[in-house]
Amino acid sequence: MACYAVTGGAGFIGSHITVRLVRDGHQVRVVDDLATGRMDNLEEVRDDIEFLEGDVCDGQLLRRAFDGAEAVFHQAALASVVRSVEDPVSTNRANVEGTLQVLESARRCGVRRVVCASSSSVYGDAAVLPKREDMPPVPKSPYAASKLAGEHYCQVYAGLFGLETISLRYFNVFGPRQDPASRYAAVVPIFITAMLEGSRPTVFGDGEQSRDFTYVENVVEANLLAAGHCRASGMAMNVGCGERYTLNELLALLERIIGTGVEPIYSGERPGDVRDSEADIARAREVLGYSPRVGFEEGLRRTVEWHQARRSAGCAG
Ligand code: NAD
Ligand code: UD1
């Protein structure tokens, strides 16, 4: 049994990492200010973890959380492209200052390794697909810029202080517990919710933009592999499935899974949006031994089931 800290552990991805660590028999401390996360996400492990409510910019709180921890899974961030366009300063604070505080506190506490959540958005509209880590990043939104800055700090802390760091560039993660209701919600839970309600989802643009939609369990696996004793430090690497689907294909698949169709409303493109996204996962395969286990369709099926169960239990919305 080891001790781990998860920042943003009450959020969508962080809660999945937390639950997996608890199931594997580890001691887990979660730091979250509940800006977008919810205690409900941690319901099944609430009595097994130590929850520290607060901000990742608070170094004192972080040092309490990281003391004696083997590794830190840094997931806390304001994770929306749209939100960052509306309010770049708060995104910068949570994502850049927050990451710096996490690294500095981890260093002071003697943590061996920090695994940081980065994003495929750092590539921007790179013309070549799939996106590889040796391509120059061209962030198109304040959110993407904040994630790239976090990666740079990870690299600096590895080189300068010998803190082992690794940045995982997640590609459009989806699955149970991803919030469908927020103004900044992601497309998969928005579309599922609309279709289950029988309302018409809005597609920004022509729906031919594509994403490498990645089921959350694959991302949890990549995090655990990255926290282990692999040789990678100071590196960034893609975590996706290596396939892309357009939003129109997503709608058609959901129609098949749910069994009812709705006509979407097509509206203007969203500012800061990337057109196409697909991961080359060769580096993660080679360095981490990562391989996506749950494909897009199976992941969608499980996610729809979760939404249906939630609605039956009367907690939709
Ligand atoms: P989420 O919003 O569900 O989780 C983020 C968590 O961080 C929330 O619980 C929130 O309350 C917490 N948080 C935010 N600001 C904080 C602060 N200042 N101090 C403490 N806690 C704070 O989002 P998610 O989708 O689970 O994203 C997790 C991480 O993965 C983020 O770093 C995000 O940028 C990254 N990421 C997500 C995706 C995706 O598709 N969901 C893709 C690429 C990268
Ligand atoms: C998502 C993540 C971001 C992550 C990035 C890279 C969220 C909220 N954002 O950004 O954290 O870093 O992936 O993997 O999880 N769309 C519609 N209708 C809607 C909502 C969205 O057409 O109602 C479109 C958007 O315009 C976009 C696509 O769907 O073209 C995906 O949008 P979204 O789910 O917000 O994800 P990203 O912006 O790719």
PDB file of N, CA and C in Angstrom, residues 79-83 85-86 140 172 183-187 190 202-206 209 211 247 267-275:
ATOM      1  N   ALA A  79     -11.204  23.371 -16.777  1.00  0.00           N
ATOM      2  CA  ALA A  79     -10.919  22.498 -17.930  1.00  0.00           C
ATOM      3  C   ALA A  79     -11.672  22.862 -19.194  1.00  0.00           C
ATOM      4  N   SER A  80     -12.163  24.081 -19.292  1.00  0.00           N
ATOM      5  CA  SER A  80     -12.976  24.395 -20.466  1.00  0.00           C
ATOM      6  C   SER A  80     -12.329  25.437 -21.380  1.00  0.00           C
ATOM      7  N   VAL A  81     -12.325  25.132 -22.675  1.00  0.00           N
ATOM      8  CA  VAL A  81     -11.818  26.074 -23.681  1.00  0.00           C
ATOM      9  C   VAL A  81     -12.680  27.347 -23.665  1.00  0.00           C
ATOM     10  N   VAL A  82     -13.998  27.166 -23.655  1.00  0.00           N
ATOM     11  CA  VAL A  82     -14.923  28.307 -23.722  1.00  0.00           C
ATOM     12  C   VAL A  82     -14.748  29.218 -22.507  1.00  0.00           C
ATOM     13  N   ARG A  83     -14.676  28.606 -21.332  1.00  0.00           N
ATOM     14  CA  ARG A  83     -14.512  29.394 -20.109  1.00  0.00           C
ATOM     15  C   ARG A  83     -13.233  30.222 -20.179  1.00  0.00           C
ATOM     16  N   VAL A  85     -11.785  31.398 -22.798  1.00  0.00           N
ATOM     17  CA  VAL A  85     -11.930  32.508 -23.750  1.00  0.00           C
ATOM     18  C   VAL A  85     -12.694  33.645 -23.050  1.00  0.00           C
ATOM     19  N   GLU A  86     -13.694  33.278 -22.229  1.00  0.00           N
ATOM     20  CA  GLU A  86     -14.486  34.293 -21.510  1.00  0.00           C
ATOM     21  C   GLU A  86     -13.680  34.935 -20.378  1.00  0.00           C
ATOM     22  N   LYS A 140      -4.466  27.570 -29.379  1.00  0.00           N
ATOM     23  CA  LYS A 140      -5.426  28.499 -29.985  1.00  0.00           C
ATOM     24  C   LYS A 140      -6.318  29.169 -28.951  1.00  0.00           C
ATOM     25  N   ASN A 172      -9.916  14.431 -25.660  1.00  0.00           N
ATOM     26  CA  ASN A 172     -11.369  14.387 -25.364  1.00  0.00           C
ATOM     27  C   ASN A 172     -11.857  13.172 -24.582  1.00  0.00           C
ATOM     28  N   ARG A 183     -22.529  24.995 -17.847  1.00  0.00           N
ATOM     29  CA  ARG A 183     -22.471  25.825 -19.065  1.00  0.00           C
ATOM     30  C   ARG A 183     -21.234  25.466 -19.889  1.00  0.00           C
ATOM     31  N   TYR A 184     -20.260  24.840 -19.235  1.00  0.00           N
ATOM     32  CA  TYR A 184     -18.999  24.521 -19.914  1.00  0.00           C
ATOM     33  C   TYR A 184     -18.867  23.020 -20.169  1.00  0.00           C
ATOM     34  N   ALA A 185     -19.990  22.318 -20.167  1.00  0.00           N
ATOM     35  CA  ALA A 185     -19.946  20.857 -20.307  1.00  0.00           C
ATOM     36  C   ALA A 185     -19.361  20.447 -21.661  1.00  0.00           C
ATOM     37  N   ALA A 186     -18.871  19.218 -21.715  1.00  0.00           N
ATOM     38  CA  ALA A 186     -18.277  18.681 -22.950  1.00  0.00           C
ATOM     39  C   ALA A 186     -19.381  18.097 -23.830  1.00  0.00           C
ATOM     40  N   VAL A 187     -19.006  17.873 -25.092  1.00  0.00           N
ATOM     41  CA  VAL A 187     -20.025  17.534 -26.084  1.00  0.00           C
ATOM     42  C   VAL A 187     -20.694  16.181 -25.827  1.00  0.00           C
ATOM     43  N   ILE A 190     -23.394  16.409 -23.151  1.00  0.00           N
ATOM     44  CA  ILE A 190     -24.460  17.323 -23.634  1.00  0.00           C
ATOM     45  C   ILE A 190     -25.351  16.586 -24.642  1.00  0.00           C
ATOM     46  N   THR A 202     -27.334  21.164 -30.068  1.00  0.00           N
ATOM     47  CA  THR A 202     -26.770  22.156 -30.992  1.00  0.00           C
ATOM     48  C   THR A 202     -25.380  21.718 -31.414  1.00  0.00           C
ATOM     49  N   VAL A 203     -25.142  21.728 -32.717  1.00  0.00           N
ATOM     50  CA  VAL A 203     -23.815  21.424 -33.244  1.00  0.00           C
ATOM     51  C   VAL A 203     -23.186  22.741 -33.677  1.00  0.00           C
ATOM     52  N   PHE A 204     -22.029  23.056 -33.125  1.00  0.00           N
ATOM     53  CA  PHE A 204     -21.354  24.293 -33.529  1.00  0.00           C
ATOM     54  C   PHE A 204     -20.548  24.014 -34.794  1.00  0.00           C
ATOM     55  N   GLY A 205     -20.949  24.660 -35.895  1.00  0.00           N
ATOM     56  CA  GLY A 205     -20.290  24.401 -37.181  1.00  0.00           C
ATOM     57  C   GLY A 205     -21.069  23.336 -37.939  1.00  0.00           C
ATOM     58  N   ASP A 206     -20.372  22.652 -38.880  1.00  0.00           N
ATOM     59  CA  ASP A 206     -21.078  21.695 -39.744  1.00  0.00           C
ATOM     60  C   ASP A 206     -21.095  20.271 -39.186  1.00  0.00           C
ATOM     61  N   GLN A 209     -16.221  18.494 -37.769  1.00  0.00           N
ATOM     62  CA  GLN A 209     -15.012  18.533 -36.939  1.00  0.00           C
ATOM     63  C   GLN A 209     -14.898  17.190 -36.219  1.00  0.00           C
ATOM     64  N   ARG A 211     -12.871  14.426 -33.300  1.00  0.00           N
ATOM     65  CA  ARG A 211     -12.142  14.295 -32.038  1.00  0.00           C
ATOM     66  C   ARG A 211     -11.764  12.831 -31.818  1.00  0.00           C
ATOM     67  N   LEU A 247     -18.491  14.870 -35.156  1.00  0.00           N
ATOM     68  CA  LEU A 247     -19.668  15.042 -34.294  1.00  0.00           C
ATOM     69  C   LEU A 247     -20.900  14.415 -34.950  1.00  0.00           C
ATOM     70  N   SER A 267     -25.342  25.439 -35.740  1.00  0.00           N
ATOM     71  CA  SER A 267     -25.181  26.885 -35.517  1.00  0.00           C
ATOM     72  C   SER A 267     -23.730  27.285 -35.822  1.00  0.00           C
ATOM     73  N   GLY A 268     -23.352  28.546 -35.519  1.00  0.00           N
ATOM     74  CA  GLY A 268     -22.020  29.045 -35.893  1.00  0.00           C
ATOM     75  C   GLY A 268     -20.895  28.311 -35.166  1.00  0.00           C
ATOM     76  N   GLU A 269     -19.711  28.327 -35.755  1.00  0.00           N
ATOM     77  CA  GLU A 269     -18.548  27.693 -35.115  1.00  0.00           C
ATOM     78  C   GLU A 269     -18.197  28.380 -33.805  1.00  0.00           C
ATOM     79  N   ARG A 270     -17.584  27.649 -32.901  1.00  0.00           N
ATOM     80  CA  ARG A 270     -17.223  28.201 -31.594  1.00  0.00           C
ATOM     81  C   ARG A 270     -15.820  28.793 -31.642  1.00  0.00           C
ATOM     82  N   PRO A 271     -15.646  30.033 -31.125  1.00  0.00           N
ATOM     83  CA  PRO A 271     -14.299  30.626 -31.160  1.00  0.00           C
ATOM     84  C   PRO A 271     -13.299  29.802 -30.353  1.00  0.00           C
ATOM     85  N   GLY A 272     -12.086  29.674 -30.876  1.00  0.00           N
ATOM     86  CA  GLY A 272     -11.043  28.942 -30.153  1.00  0.00           C
ATOM     87  C   GLY A 272     -11.076  27.444 -30.422  1.00  0.00           C
ATOM     88  N   ASP A 273     -12.111  26.977 -31.166  1.00  0.00           N
ATOM     89  CA  ASP A 273     -12.256  25.548 -31.453  1.00  0.00           C
ATOM     90  C   ASP A 273     -11.171  25.035 -32.393  1.00  0.00           C
ATOM     91  N   VAL A 274     -10.779  23.800 -32.153  1.00  0.00           N
ATOM     92  CA  VAL A 274      -9.847  23.122 -33.049  1.00  0.00           C
ATOM     93  C   VAL A 274     -10.689  22.323 -34.044  1.00  0.00           C
ATOM     94  N   ARG A 275     -10.234  22.178 -35.289  1.00  0.00           N
ATOM     95  CA  ARG A 275     -11.044  21.469 -36.287  1.00  0.00           C
ATOM     96  C   ARG A 275     -10.971  19.929 -36.105  1.00  0.00           C
TER      97      ARG A 275
END
